C-alpha atoms as a PDB file:
ATOM      1  CA  UNK A   1     -57.289  -6.360 -39.452  1.00  0.00           C
ATOM      2  CA  UNK A   2     -56.692  -5.677 -35.725  1.00  0.00           C
ATOM      3  CA  UNK A   3     -57.269  -9.457 -34.975  1.00  0.00           C
ATOM      4  CA  UNK A   4     -54.556 -10.451 -37.403  1.00  0.00           C
ATOM      5  CA  UNK A   5     -52.076  -8.014 -35.917  1.00  0.00           C
ATOM      6  CA  UNK A   6     -52.837  -9.316 -32.485  1.00  0.00           C
ATOM      7  CA  UNK A   7     -52.421 -12.948 -33.536  1.00  0.00           C
ATOM      8  CA  UNK A   8     -49.040 -12.030 -35.210  1.00  0.00           C
ATOM      9  CA  UNK A   9     -47.860 -10.307 -31.978  1.00  0.00           C
ATOM     10  CA  UNK A  10     -48.958 -13.289 -29.805  1.00  0.00           C
ATOM     11  CA  UNK A  11     -47.126 -15.736 -32.150  1.00  0.00           C
ATOM     12  CA  UNK A  12     -43.892 -13.552 -32.046  1.00  0.00           C
ATOM     13  CA  UNK A  13     -43.893 -13.465 -28.209  1.00  0.00           C
ATOM     14  CA  UNK A  14     -44.308 -17.221 -28.095  1.00  0.00           C
ATOM     15  CA  UNK A  15     -41.458 -17.734 -30.467  1.00  0.00           C
ATOM     16  CA  UNK A  16     -39.263 -15.252 -28.438  1.00  0.00           C
ATOM     17  CA  UNK A  17     -40.023 -17.097 -25.232  1.00  0.00           C
ATOM     18  CA  UNK A  18     -39.102 -20.428 -26.777  1.00  0.00           C
ATOM     19  CA  UNK A  19     -35.924 -18.846 -28.170  1.00  0.00           C
ATOM     20  CA  UNK A  20     -35.009 -17.344 -24.673  1.00  0.00           C
ATOM     21  CA  UNK A  21     -35.788 -20.613 -23.006  1.00  0.00           C
ATOM     22  CA  UNK A  22     -33.513 -22.480 -25.346  1.00  0.00           C
ATOM     23  CA  UNK A  23     -30.751 -19.884 -24.786  1.00  0.00           C
ATOM     24  CA  UNK A  24     -31.082 -20.085 -21.041  1.00  0.00           C
ATOM     25  CA  UNK A  25     -30.780 -23.820 -21.144  1.00  0.00           C
ATOM     26  CA  UNK A  26     -27.720 -23.599 -23.320  1.00  0.00           C
ATOM     27  CA  UNK A  27     -26.158 -20.964 -20.999  1.00  0.00           C
ATOM     28  CA  UNK A  28     -26.812 -23.104 -17.811  1.00  0.00           C
ATOM     29  CA  UNK A  29     -24.860 -26.028 -19.191  1.00  0.00           C
ATOM     30  CA  UNK A  30     -21.373 -26.299 -17.671  1.00  0.00           C
ATOM     31  CA  UNK A  31     -18.644 -25.601 -20.139  1.00  0.00           C
ATOM     32  CA  UNK A  32     -16.136 -28.429 -20.532  1.00  0.00           C
ATOM     33  CA  UNK A  33     -12.700 -27.050 -21.060  1.00  0.00           C
ATOM     34  CA  UNK A  34     -10.203 -28.447 -23.612  1.00  0.00           C
ATOM     35  CA  UNK A  35      -6.471 -28.880 -22.876  1.00  0.00           C
ATOM     36  CA  UNK A  36      -5.866 -25.794 -24.978  1.00  0.00           C
ATOM     37  CA  UNK A  37      -8.176 -23.435 -22.969  1.00  0.00           C
ATOM     38  CA  UNK A  38      -7.670 -21.640 -19.705  1.00  0.00           C
ATOM     39  CA  UNK A  39     -10.520 -22.551 -17.248  1.00  0.00           C
ATOM     40  CA  UNK A  40     -12.148 -19.656 -15.532  1.00  0.00           C
ATOM     41  CA  UNK A  41     -11.445 -19.251 -11.799  1.00  0.00           C
ATOM     42  CA  UNK A  42     -14.576 -19.729  -9.705  1.00  0.00           C
ATOM     43  CA  UNK A  43     -14.607 -17.135  -6.891  1.00  0.00           C
ATOM     44  CA  UNK A  44     -13.964 -18.891  -3.516  1.00  0.00           C
ATOM     45  CA  UNK A  45     -12.621 -16.529  -0.860  1.00  0.00           C
ATOM     46  CA  UNK A  46     -12.362 -19.336   1.651  1.00  0.00           C
ATOM     47  CA  UNK A  47     -10.001 -21.152  -0.764  1.00  0.00           C
ATOM     48  CA  UNK A  48      -7.389 -18.464  -0.502  1.00  0.00           C
ATOM     49  CA  UNK A  49      -4.125 -18.663   1.436  1.00  0.00           C
ATOM     50  CA  UNK A  50      -2.085 -15.493   1.713  1.00  0.00           C
ATOM     51  CA  UNK A  51       1.700 -15.830   1.969  1.00  0.00           C
ATOM     52  CA  UNK A  52       4.076 -13.035   2.736  1.00  0.00           C
ATOM     53  CA  UNK A  53       7.427 -14.020   1.237  1.00  0.00           C
ATOM     54  CA  UNK A  54       9.881 -11.431   2.653  1.00  0.00           C
ATOM     55  CA  UNK A  55      13.570 -11.654   1.974  1.00  0.00           C
ATOM     56  CA  UNK A  56      16.432  -9.660   3.454  1.00  0.00           C
ATOM     57  CA  UNK A  57      18.778  -8.047   1.025  1.00  0.00           C
ATOM     58  CA  UNK A  58      22.192  -9.673   1.361  1.00  0.00           C
ATOM     59  CA  UNK A  59      20.785 -12.434   3.547  1.00  0.00           C
ATOM     60  CA  UNK A  60      18.545 -14.326   1.066  1.00  0.00           C
ATOM     61  CA  UNK A  61      17.473 -17.782   2.045  1.00  0.00           C
ATOM     62  CA  UNK A  62      14.578 -19.804   0.530  1.00  0.00           C
ATOM     63  CA  UNK A  63      11.225 -19.598   2.190  1.00  0.00           C
ATOM     64  CA  UNK A  64       9.544 -22.940   2.647  1.00  0.00           C
ATOM     65  CA  UNK A  65       5.631 -23.117   2.970  1.00  0.00           C
ATOM     66  CA  UNK A  66       4.806 -26.337   4.622  1.00  0.00           C
ATOM     67  CA  UNK A  67       1.524 -27.637   2.972  1.00  0.00           C
ATOM     68  CA  UNK A  68       0.753 -29.635   6.199  1.00  0.00           C
ATOM     69  CA  UNK A  69       0.100 -26.315   7.856  1.00  0.00           C
ATOM     70  CA  UNK A  70      -2.944 -26.028   5.547  1.00  0.00           C
ATOM     71  CA  UNK A  71      -4.277 -29.569   5.830  1.00  0.00           C
ATOM     72  CA  UNK A  72      -7.632 -28.517   7.003  1.00  0.00           C
ATOM     73  CA  UNK A  73      -8.319 -26.060   4.125  1.00  0.00           C
ATOM     74  CA  UNK A  74      -7.015 -28.699   1.541  1.00  0.00           C
ATOM     75  CA  UNK A  75      -9.262 -31.346   3.043  1.00  0.00           C
ATOM     76  CA  UNK A  76     -12.208 -28.962   3.003  1.00  0.00           C
ATOM     77  CA  UNK A  77     -11.812 -27.684  -0.456  1.00  0.00           C
ATOM     78  CA  UNK A  78     -10.230 -30.671  -2.314  1.00  0.00           C
ATOM     79  CA  UNK A  79     -11.686 -33.430  -0.264  1.00  0.00           C
ATOM     80  CA  UNK A  80      -8.224 -35.054   0.224  1.00  0.00           C
ATOM     81  CA  UNK A  81      -5.242 -35.119   2.400  1.00  0.00           C
ATOM     82  CA  UNK A  82      -1.994 -33.293   1.829  1.00  0.00           C
ATOM     83  CA  UNK A  83      -0.410 -36.551   0.813  1.00  0.00           C
ATOM     84  CA  UNK A  84      -3.247 -37.350  -1.658  1.00  0.00           C
ATOM     85  CA  UNK A  85      -3.003 -33.816  -3.067  1.00  0.00           C
ATOM     86  CA  UNK A  86       0.798 -33.943  -3.677  1.00  0.00           C
ATOM     87  CA  UNK A  87       0.737 -37.400  -5.119  1.00  0.00           C
ATOM     88  CA  UNK A  88      -2.210 -36.379  -7.230  1.00  0.00           C
ATOM     89  CA  UNK A  89      -0.116 -33.900  -9.052  1.00  0.00           C
ATOM     90  CA  UNK A  90       2.229 -36.673 -10.213  1.00  0.00           C
ATOM     91  CA  UNK A  91      -0.624 -38.935 -11.332  1.00  0.00           C
ATOM     92  CA  UNK A  92      -2.723 -36.070 -12.975  1.00  0.00           C
ATOM     93  CA  UNK A  93      -5.539 -36.372 -10.604  1.00  0.00           C
ATOM     94  CA  UNK A  94      -4.656 -32.931  -9.268  1.00  0.00           C
ATOM     95  CA  UNK A  95      -3.364 -30.002 -11.336  1.00  0.00           C
ATOM     96  CA  UNK A  96      -0.806 -27.429 -10.064  1.00  0.00           C
ATOM     97  CA  UNK A  97      -0.894 -24.280 -12.049  1.00  0.00           C
ATOM     98  CA  UNK A  98      -0.578 -20.544 -11.989  1.00  0.00           C
ATOM     99  CA  UNK A  99      -3.639 -18.359 -11.623  1.00  0.00           C
ATOM    100  CA  UNK A 100      -3.971 -15.080 -13.722  1.00  0.00           C
ATOM    101  CA  UNK A 101      -5.794 -12.982 -11.249  1.00  0.00           C
ATOM    102  CA  UNK A 102      -6.297 -10.151 -13.660  1.00  0.00           C
ATOM    103  CA  UNK A 103      -8.100 -12.168 -16.134  1.00  0.00           C
ATOM    104  CA  UNK A 104      -9.719 -14.574 -13.440  1.00  0.00           C
ATOM    105  CA  UNK A 105      -8.524 -17.787 -15.172  1.00  0.00           C
ATOM    106  CA  UNK A 106      -6.137 -20.606 -14.607  1.00  0.00           C
ATOM    107  CA  UNK A 107      -2.801 -20.294 -16.415  1.00  0.00           C
ATOM    108  CA  UNK A 108      -1.479 -23.484 -17.904  1.00  0.00           C
ATOM    109  CA  UNK A 109       1.922 -22.290 -18.901  1.00  0.00           C
ATOM    110  CA  UNK A 110       4.364 -25.190 -18.629  1.00  0.00           C
ATOM    111  CA  UNK A 111       6.886 -25.119 -15.757  1.00  0.00           C
ATOM    112  CA  UNK A 112      10.041 -23.024 -16.363  1.00  0.00           C
ATOM    113  CA  UNK A 113      11.823 -24.195 -13.103  1.00  0.00           C
ATOM    114  CA  UNK A 114      12.180 -27.868 -12.863  1.00  0.00           C
ATOM    115  CA  UNK A 115       9.000 -29.988 -13.490  1.00  0.00           C
ATOM    116  CA  UNK A 116       6.850 -28.241 -10.896  1.00  0.00           C
ATOM    117  CA  UNK A 117       7.785 -24.612 -10.704  1.00  0.00           C
ATOM    118  CA  UNK A 118       8.030 -21.330 -12.389  1.00  0.00           C
ATOM    119  CA  UNK A 119      10.341 -18.292 -12.468  1.00  0.00           C
ATOM    120  CA  UNK A 120       8.586 -14.825 -12.397  1.00  0.00           C
ATOM    121  CA  UNK A 121       9.550 -11.390 -13.704  1.00  0.00           C
ATOM    122  CA  UNK A 122       9.358  -8.220 -11.434  1.00  0.00           C
ATOM    123  CA  UNK A 123       5.755  -7.875 -12.672  1.00  0.00           C
ATOM    124  CA  UNK A 124       4.769 -11.387 -11.635  1.00  0.00           C
ATOM    125  CA  UNK A 125       4.664 -12.896 -15.057  1.00  0.00           C
ATOM    126  CA  UNK A 126       6.101 -16.287 -15.835  1.00  0.00           C
ATOM    127  CA  UNK A 127       9.612 -15.989 -17.305  1.00  0.00           C
ATOM    128  CA  UNK A 128      12.990 -17.831 -17.605  1.00  0.00           C
ATOM    129  CA  UNK A 129      15.829 -18.164 -15.136  1.00  0.00           C
ATOM    130  CA  UNK A 130      17.853 -15.323 -16.733  1.00  0.00           C
ATOM    131  CA  UNK A 131      14.968 -12.798 -16.269  1.00  0.00           C
ATOM    132  CA  UNK A 132      13.727 -13.896 -13.002  1.00  0.00           C
ATOM    133  CA  UNK A 133      12.986 -11.863  -9.916  1.00  0.00           C
ATOM    134  CA  UNK A 134      11.702 -14.874  -7.963  1.00  0.00           C
ATOM    135  CA  UNK A 135      10.390 -18.373  -8.227  1.00  0.00           C
ATOM    136  CA  UNK A 136       7.904 -20.839  -6.759  1.00  0.00           C
ATOM    137  CA  UNK A 137       8.416 -24.596  -6.927  1.00  0.00           C
ATOM    138  CA  UNK A 138       6.526 -27.628  -5.378  1.00  0.00           C
ATOM    139  CA  UNK A 139       8.863 -29.862  -3.469  1.00  0.00           C
ATOM    140  CA  UNK A 140       6.777 -33.050  -3.510  1.00  0.00           C
ATOM    141  CA  UNK A 141       9.067 -35.108  -1.238  1.00  0.00           C
ATOM    142  CA  UNK A 142       8.948 -32.286   1.386  1.00  0.00           C
ATOM    143  CA  UNK A 143       5.276 -31.548   0.709  1.00  0.00           C
ATOM    144  CA  UNK A 144       6.137 -27.950   0.515  1.00  0.00           C
ATOM    145  CA  UNK A 145       6.283 -24.838  -1.695  1.00  0.00           C
ATOM    146  CA  UNK A 146       9.785 -23.483  -2.094  1.00  0.00           C
ATOM    147  CA  UNK A 147       9.852 -19.677  -2.696  1.00  0.00           C
ATOM    148  CA  UNK A 148      13.127 -17.984  -3.595  1.00  0.00           C
ATOM    149  CA  UNK A 149      14.632 -14.683  -5.055  1.00  0.00           C
ATOM    150  CA  UNK A 150      18.121 -14.389  -6.494  1.00  0.00           C
ATOM    151  CA  UNK A 151      20.900 -13.891  -3.952  1.00  0.00           C
ATOM    152  CA  UNK A 152      21.868 -10.525  -5.485  1.00  0.00           C
ATOM    153  CA  UNK A 153      18.373  -9.132  -5.226  1.00  0.00           C
ATOM    154  CA  UNK A 154      18.106  -5.380  -4.249  1.00  0.00           C
ATOM    155  CA  UNK A 155      15.787  -3.993  -1.612  1.00  0.00           C
ATOM    156  CA  UNK A 156      12.489  -2.740  -2.958  1.00  0.00           C
ATOM    157  CA  UNK A 157      11.740  -5.622  -5.197  1.00  0.00           C
ATOM    158  CA  UNK A 158       7.965  -6.477  -4.780  1.00  0.00           C
ATOM    159  CA  UNK A 159       5.439  -8.376  -6.733  1.00  0.00           C
ATOM    160  CA  UNK A 160       2.677 -10.884  -6.364  1.00  0.00           C
ATOM    161  CA  UNK A 161       1.856 -14.198  -7.999  1.00  0.00           C
ATOM    162  CA  UNK A 162      -0.810 -16.907  -7.500  1.00  0.00           C
ATOM    163  CA  UNK A 163      -0.494 -20.611  -7.767  1.00  0.00           C
ATOM    164  CA  UNK A 164      -3.165 -23.270  -7.013  1.00  0.00           C
ATOM    165  CA  UNK A 165      -3.963 -26.904  -6.595  1.00  0.00           C
ATOM    166  CA  UNK A 166      -7.258 -28.151  -8.107  1.00  0.00           C
ATOM    167  CA  UNK A 167      -9.083 -31.471  -8.654  1.00  0.00           C
ATOM    168  CA  UNK A 168      -8.756 -32.492 -12.225  1.00  0.00           C
ATOM    169  CA  UNK A 169     -12.299 -33.792 -12.918  1.00  0.00           C
ATOM    170  CA  UNK A 170     -12.143 -33.468 -16.648  1.00  0.00           C
ATOM    171  CA  UNK A 171     -14.359 -30.444 -16.980  1.00  0.00           C
ATOM    172  CA  UNK A 172     -13.305 -27.597 -14.574  1.00  0.00           C
ATOM    173  CA  UNK A 173     -11.019 -26.684 -11.717  1.00  0.00           C
ATOM    174  CA  UNK A 174     -13.743 -25.583  -9.329  1.00  0.00           C
ATOM    175  CA  UNK A 175     -12.401 -27.537  -6.387  1.00  0.00           C
ATOM    176  CA  UNK A 176      -9.265 -25.737  -5.552  1.00  0.00           C
ATOM    177  CA  UNK A 177      -6.777 -24.131  -3.040  1.00  0.00           C
ATOM    178  CA  UNK A 178      -5.109 -20.996  -4.042  1.00  0.00           C
ATOM    179  CA  UNK A 179      -1.809 -19.561  -2.736  1.00  0.00           C
ATOM    180  CA  UNK A 180      -1.602 -15.766  -3.043  1.00  0.00           C
ATOM    181  CA  UNK A 181       2.125 -15.146  -2.637  1.00  0.00           C
ATOM    182  CA  UNK A 182       3.431 -11.609  -2.138  1.00  0.00           C
ATOM    183  CA  UNK A 183       7.281 -11.286  -2.727  1.00  0.00           C
ATOM    184  CA  UNK A 184       9.181  -8.534  -0.999  1.00  0.00           C
ATOM    185  CA  UNK A 185      12.953  -7.844  -0.603  1.00  0.00           C
ATOM    186  CA  UNK A 186      13.623  -5.532   2.300  1.00  0.00           C
ATOM    187  CA  UNK A 187      16.693  -4.314   3.875  1.00  0.00           C
ATOM    188  CA  UNK A 188      16.478  -4.500   7.668  1.00  0.00           C
ATOM    189  CA  UNK A 189      20.261  -3.899   7.920  1.00  0.00           C
ATOM    190  CA  UNK A 190      19.879  -0.381   6.591  1.00  0.00           C
ATOM    191  CA  UNK A 191      19.840   2.424   9.234  1.00  0.00           C
ATOM    192  CA  UNK A 192      18.895   5.927   8.008  1.00  0.00           C
ATOM    193  CA  UNK A 193      19.271   8.287  11.060  1.00  0.00           C
ATOM    194  CA  UNK A 194      18.750  12.011  10.555  1.00  0.00           C
ATOM    195  CA  UNK A 195      20.419  14.248  13.017  1.00  0.00           C
ATOM    196  CA  UNK A 196      22.201  17.667  13.840  1.00  0.00           C
ATOM    197  CA  UNK A 197      25.799  17.793  15.032  1.00  0.00           C
ATOM    198  CA  UNK A 198      26.047  20.271  17.827  1.00  0.00           C
ATOM    199  CA  UNK A 199      28.116  23.381  17.480  1.00  0.00           C
ATOM    200  CA  UNK A 200      31.759  23.413  18.654  1.00  0.00           C
ATOM    201  CA  UNK A 201      34.953  21.845  17.469  1.00  0.00           C
ATOM    202  CA  UNK A 202      35.053  18.071  17.669  1.00  0.00           C
ATOM    203  CA  UNK A 203      31.442  17.843  18.853  1.00  0.00           C
ATOM    204  CA  UNK A 204      29.536  14.768  17.806  1.00  0.00           C
ATOM    205  CA  UNK A 205      26.160  13.173  17.578  1.00  0.00           C
ATOM    206  CA  UNK A 206      26.069   9.720  19.115  1.00  0.00           C
ATOM    207  CA  UNK A 207      23.940   7.045  17.347  1.00  0.00           C
ATOM    208  CA  UNK A 208      22.914   4.344  19.863  1.00  0.00           C
ATOM    209  CA  UNK A 209      23.418   0.741  18.674  1.00  0.00           C
ATOM    210  CA  UNK A 210      20.301  -0.132  20.764  1.00  0.00           C
ATOM    211  CA  UNK A 211      18.103   1.905  18.354  1.00  0.00           C
ATOM    212  CA  UNK A 212      18.955  -0.639  15.576  1.00  0.00           C
ATOM    213  CA  UNK A 213      18.582  -3.872  17.551  1.00  0.00           C
ATOM    214  CA  UNK A 214      16.558  -5.558  14.788  1.00  0.00           C
ATOM    215  CA  UNK A 215      19.121  -4.700  12.144  1.00  0.00           C
ATOM    216  CA  UNK A 216      22.036  -5.981  14.302  1.00  0.00           C
ATOM    217  CA  UNK A 217      20.364  -9.194  15.358  1.00  0.00           C
ATOM    218  CA  UNK A 218      18.940  -9.943  11.908  1.00  0.00           C
ATOM    219  CA  UNK A 219      22.030  -9.030   9.844  1.00  0.00           C
ATOM    220  CA  UNK A 220      24.941  -9.650  12.251  1.00  0.00           C
ATOM    221  CA  UNK A 221      23.519 -12.797  13.988  1.00  0.00           C
ATOM    222  CA  UNK A 222      24.324 -11.392  17.441  1.00  0.00           C
ATOM    223  CA  UNK A 223      22.710  -9.346  20.275  1.00  0.00           C
ATOM    224  CA  UNK A 224      23.346  -5.659  20.644  1.00  0.00           C
ATOM    225  CA  UNK A 225      25.542  -6.384  23.679  1.00  0.00           C
ATOM    226  CA  UNK A 226      27.564  -8.908  21.713  1.00  0.00           C
ATOM    227  CA  UNK A 227      28.008  -6.581  18.788  1.00  0.00           C
ATOM    228  CA  UNK A 228      28.982  -3.685  21.076  1.00  0.00           C
ATOM    229  CA  UNK A 229      31.652  -5.883  22.671  1.00  0.00           C
ATOM    230  CA  UNK A 230      32.955  -6.871  19.226  1.00  0.00           C
ATOM    231  CA  UNK A 231      33.215  -3.340  17.880  1.00  0.00           C
ATOM    232  CA  UNK A 232      35.434  -2.279  20.817  1.00  0.00           C
ATOM    233  CA  UNK A 233      38.242  -4.417  19.409  1.00  0.00           C
ATOM    234  CA  UNK A 234      39.925  -2.820  16.350  1.00  0.00           C
ATOM    235  CA  UNK A 235      41.747  -6.086  15.617  1.00  0.00           C
ATOM    236  CA  UNK A 236      38.652  -8.282  16.062  1.00  0.00           C
ATOM    237  CA  UNK A 237      36.328  -9.664  13.330  1.00  0.00           C
ATOM    238  CA  UNK A 238      34.118  -6.588  12.967  1.00  0.00           C
ATOM    239  CA  UNK A 239      35.390  -3.805  10.688  1.00  0.00           C
ATOM    240  CA  UNK A 240      34.222  -0.362  10.032  1.00  0.00           C
ATOM    241  CA  UNK A 241      34.280   0.743   6.339  1.00  0.00           C
ATOM    242  CA  UNK A 242      33.304   4.026   4.745  1.00  0.00           C
ATOM    243  CA  UNK A 243      31.115   3.681   1.596  1.00  0.00           C
ATOM    244  CA  UNK A 244      31.823   5.782  -1.579  1.00  0.00           C
ATOM    245  CA  UNK A 245      29.293   7.546  -3.923  1.00  0.00           C
ATOM    246  CA  UNK A 246      28.879   4.258  -5.941  1.00  0.00           C
ATOM    247  CA  UNK A 247      27.956   2.278  -2.986  1.00  0.00           C
ATOM    248  CA  UNK A 248      31.229   0.416  -2.760  1.00  0.00           C
ATOM    249  CA  UNK A 249      32.927  -0.312   0.557  1.00  0.00           C
ATOM    250  CA  UNK A 250      36.284   1.468   1.038  1.00  0.00           C
ATOM    251  CA  UNK A 251      38.372  -1.447   2.388  1.00  0.00           C
ATOM    252  CA  UNK A 252      42.113  -1.724   3.025  1.00  0.00           C
ATOM    253  CA  UNK A 253      42.415   1.612   4.974  1.00  0.00           C
ATOM    254  CA  UNK A 254      44.016   2.006   8.331  1.00  0.00           C
ATOM    255  CA  UNK A 255      41.846   3.579  11.005  1.00  0.00           C
ATOM    256  CA  UNK A 256      42.690   7.243  11.476  1.00  0.00           C
ATOM    257  CA  UNK A 257      40.469   8.034  14.465  1.00  0.00           C
ATOM    258  CA  UNK A 258      40.058   6.292  17.873  1.00  0.00           C
ATOM    259  CA  UNK A 259      39.249   2.582  17.806  1.00  0.00           C
ATOM    260  CA  UNK A 260      37.181   1.658  14.763  1.00  0.00           C
ATOM    261  CA  UNK A 261      37.132   5.142  13.320  1.00  0.00           C
ATOM    262  CA  UNK A 262      38.103   7.368  10.499  1.00  0.00           C
ATOM    263  CA  UNK A 263      38.529  11.052   9.761  1.00  0.00           C
ATOM    264  CA  UNK A 264      36.959  11.825   6.439  1.00  0.00           C
ATOM    265  CA  UNK A 265      36.906  14.551   3.774  1.00  0.00           C
ATOM    266  CA  UNK A 266      33.537  16.063   2.640  1.00  0.00           C
ATOM    267  CA  UNK A 267      32.898  13.119   0.293  1.00  0.00           C
ATOM    268  CA  UNK A 268      33.344  10.453   2.984  1.00  0.00           C
ATOM    269  CA  UNK A 269      36.894   9.361   1.972  1.00  0.00           C
ATOM    270  CA  UNK A 270      39.045   8.163   4.873  1.00  0.00           C
ATOM    271  CA  UNK A 271      42.096  10.348   5.454  1.00  0.00           C
ATOM    272  CA  UNK A 272      44.418  11.500   8.267  1.00  0.00           C
ATOM    273  CA  UNK A 273      43.494  14.358  10.664  1.00  0.00           C
ATOM    274  CA  UNK A 274      44.225  17.768   9.235  1.00  0.00           C
ATOM    275  CA  UNK A 275      43.199  20.301   6.658  1.00  0.00           C
ATOM    276  CA  UNK A 276      40.679  18.919   4.271  1.00  0.00           C
ATOM    277  CA  UNK A 277      38.826  16.951   6.904  1.00  0.00           C
ATOM    278  CA  UNK A 278      35.052  17.530   7.370  1.00  0.00           C
ATOM    279  CA  UNK A 279      33.997  15.018  10.014  1.00  0.00           C
ATOM    280  CA  UNK A 280      34.894  11.812  11.841  1.00  0.00           C
ATOM    281  CA  UNK A 281      33.074   8.535  12.394  1.00  0.00           C
ATOM    282  CA  UNK A 282      34.198   6.858  15.584  1.00  0.00           C
ATOM    283  CA  UNK A 283      33.058   3.771  17.499  1.00  0.00           C
ATOM    284  CA  UNK A 284      32.251   4.333  21.169  1.00  0.00           C
ATOM    285  CA  UNK A 285      30.926   2.219  23.928  1.00  0.00           C
ATOM    286  CA  UNK A 286      27.284   1.637  22.928  1.00  0.00           C
ATOM    287  CA  UNK A 287      27.255   4.279  20.050  1.00  0.00           C
ATOM    288  CA  UNK A 288      28.899   5.391  16.917  1.00  0.00           C
ATOM    289  CA  UNK A 289      29.658   9.047  16.929  1.00  0.00           C
ATOM    290  CA  UNK A 290      29.680  11.426  13.975  1.00  0.00           C
ATOM    291  CA  UNK A 291      31.593  14.512  14.833  1.00  0.00           C
ATOM    292  CA  UNK A 292      32.905  17.707  13.244  1.00  0.00           C
ATOM    293  CA  UNK A 293      36.346  19.051  12.245  1.00  0.00           C
ATOM    294  CA  UNK A 294      37.189  22.610  13.462  1.00  0.00           C
ATOM    295  CA  UNK A 295      35.790  25.398  11.397  1.00  0.00           C
ATOM    296  CA  UNK A 296      33.038  23.738   9.534  1.00  0.00           C
ATOM    297  CA  UNK A 297      30.344  26.202   8.631  1.00  0.00           C
ATOM    298  CA  UNK A 298      27.005  26.116  10.421  1.00  0.00           C
ATOM    299  CA  UNK A 299      24.269  24.716   8.086  1.00  0.00           C
ATOM    300  CA  UNK A 300      26.649  22.440   6.301  1.00  0.00           C
ATOM    301  CA  UNK A 301      24.871  19.171   5.323  1.00  0.00           C
ATOM    302  CA  UNK A 302      26.562  15.827   4.686  1.00  0.00           C
ATOM    303  CA  UNK A 303      25.539  12.317   3.896  1.00  0.00           C
ATOM    304  CA  UNK A 304      27.670  10.070   6.056  1.00  0.00           C
ATOM    305  CA  UNK A 305      27.764   6.546   4.761  1.00  0.00           C
ATOM    306  CA  UNK A 306      29.402   3.514   6.384  1.00  0.00           C
ATOM    307  CA  UNK A 307      29.093  -0.122   7.353  1.00  0.00           C
ATOM    308  CA  UNK A 308      30.026  -2.444  10.184  1.00  0.00           C
ATOM    309  CA  UNK A 309      30.854  -5.854   8.610  1.00  0.00           C
ATOM    310  CA  UNK A 310      32.271  -9.142   9.563  1.00  0.00           C
ATOM    311  CA  UNK A 311      35.822  -9.731   8.076  1.00  0.00           C
ATOM    312  CA  UNK A 312      35.297 -13.441   7.977  1.00  0.00           C
ATOM    313  CA  UNK A 313      31.778 -13.337   6.508  1.00  0.00           C
ATOM    314  CA  UNK A 314      31.096 -10.023   4.625  1.00  0.00           C
ATOM    315  CA  UNK A 315      27.547 -10.950   4.026  1.00  0.00           C
ATOM    316  CA  UNK A 316      27.020 -10.029   7.651  1.00  0.00           C
ATOM    317  CA  UNK A 317      26.805  -6.276   7.768  1.00  0.00           C
ATOM    318  CA  UNK A 318      24.838  -3.315   9.092  1.00  0.00           C
ATOM    319  CA  UNK A 319      24.755  -0.256   6.893  1.00  0.00           C
ATOM    320  CA  UNK A 320      24.288   3.442   8.085  1.00  0.00           C
ATOM    321  CA  UNK A 321      23.224   6.189   5.666  1.00  0.00           C
ATOM    322  CA  UNK A 322      23.128   9.237   7.726  1.00  0.00           C
ATOM    323  CA  UNK A 323      21.735  12.650   6.994  1.00  0.00           C
ATOM    324  CA  UNK A 324      23.854  15.078   9.132  1.00  0.00           C
ATOM    325  CA  UNK A 325      23.541  18.895   9.528  1.00  0.00           C
ATOM    326  CA  UNK A 326      26.188  20.855  11.235  1.00  0.00           C
ATOM    327  CA  UNK A 327      24.574  23.276  13.821  1.00  0.00           C
END
């Protein structure tokens, strides 16, 4: 009886080994993907290219990624030149698709921007033009990726997307180059100084223009020295505007303080000097001063919001949102 049990066990093990062997052989076979399937993304850290696509609020211009700058990695991973890769997209020898990094697969969603590009939502998902937060498109003639966000984009928009080129060998996309693109809309033209206005009637705190050199050069297109010279002329191209609670510039008001300057009530509305004033904003040589009207109580806090903007090109401006405490 024991011998029979032993024989049965040995036969079962043999059958099990044969089954496992067959399963292993099946699992080791490369899966060939159909047109309807999303191929898995083979991990290859060396195939990744990181791109920081940063845009300035109010000064949005397309970002161009020259593919020739990555000729060596393209040659290494795809075994072809940039010209061959780009022309291969047109012939089908190369695919240009999105990559779903969460699922680790290629995304074959058809282009939504032209014939070789996509619009993306604020979460990085493919969408249409009306719902877009940004886009990526292949410009074959320029051999470049063109990355854009809408002109009206607000600061703080940030999301990531991935696109890739892969050799279309009929079974997988294991030979690829991946562009990991991080979108960011920032506001270098926003200054947020925090300060205390000294005690004493008409005392002011002076904000040096030199402290905001990057904002001035980036958003005004001039040096700090050129900017300072421009704002000394009240009739020149640069204007000072107060900003209301809704973020709208208060234009069309005559200056009521010296040079480019206003007396304002407690809500920042320009007005003439007299009862009802809380502070002034006044342009000086090298600084903008925020000063107090007589009799303002110690400990009073105000948000002082204003911009310097070009009259001929309002897209050029520097914005100040100040947190002021009256000493």
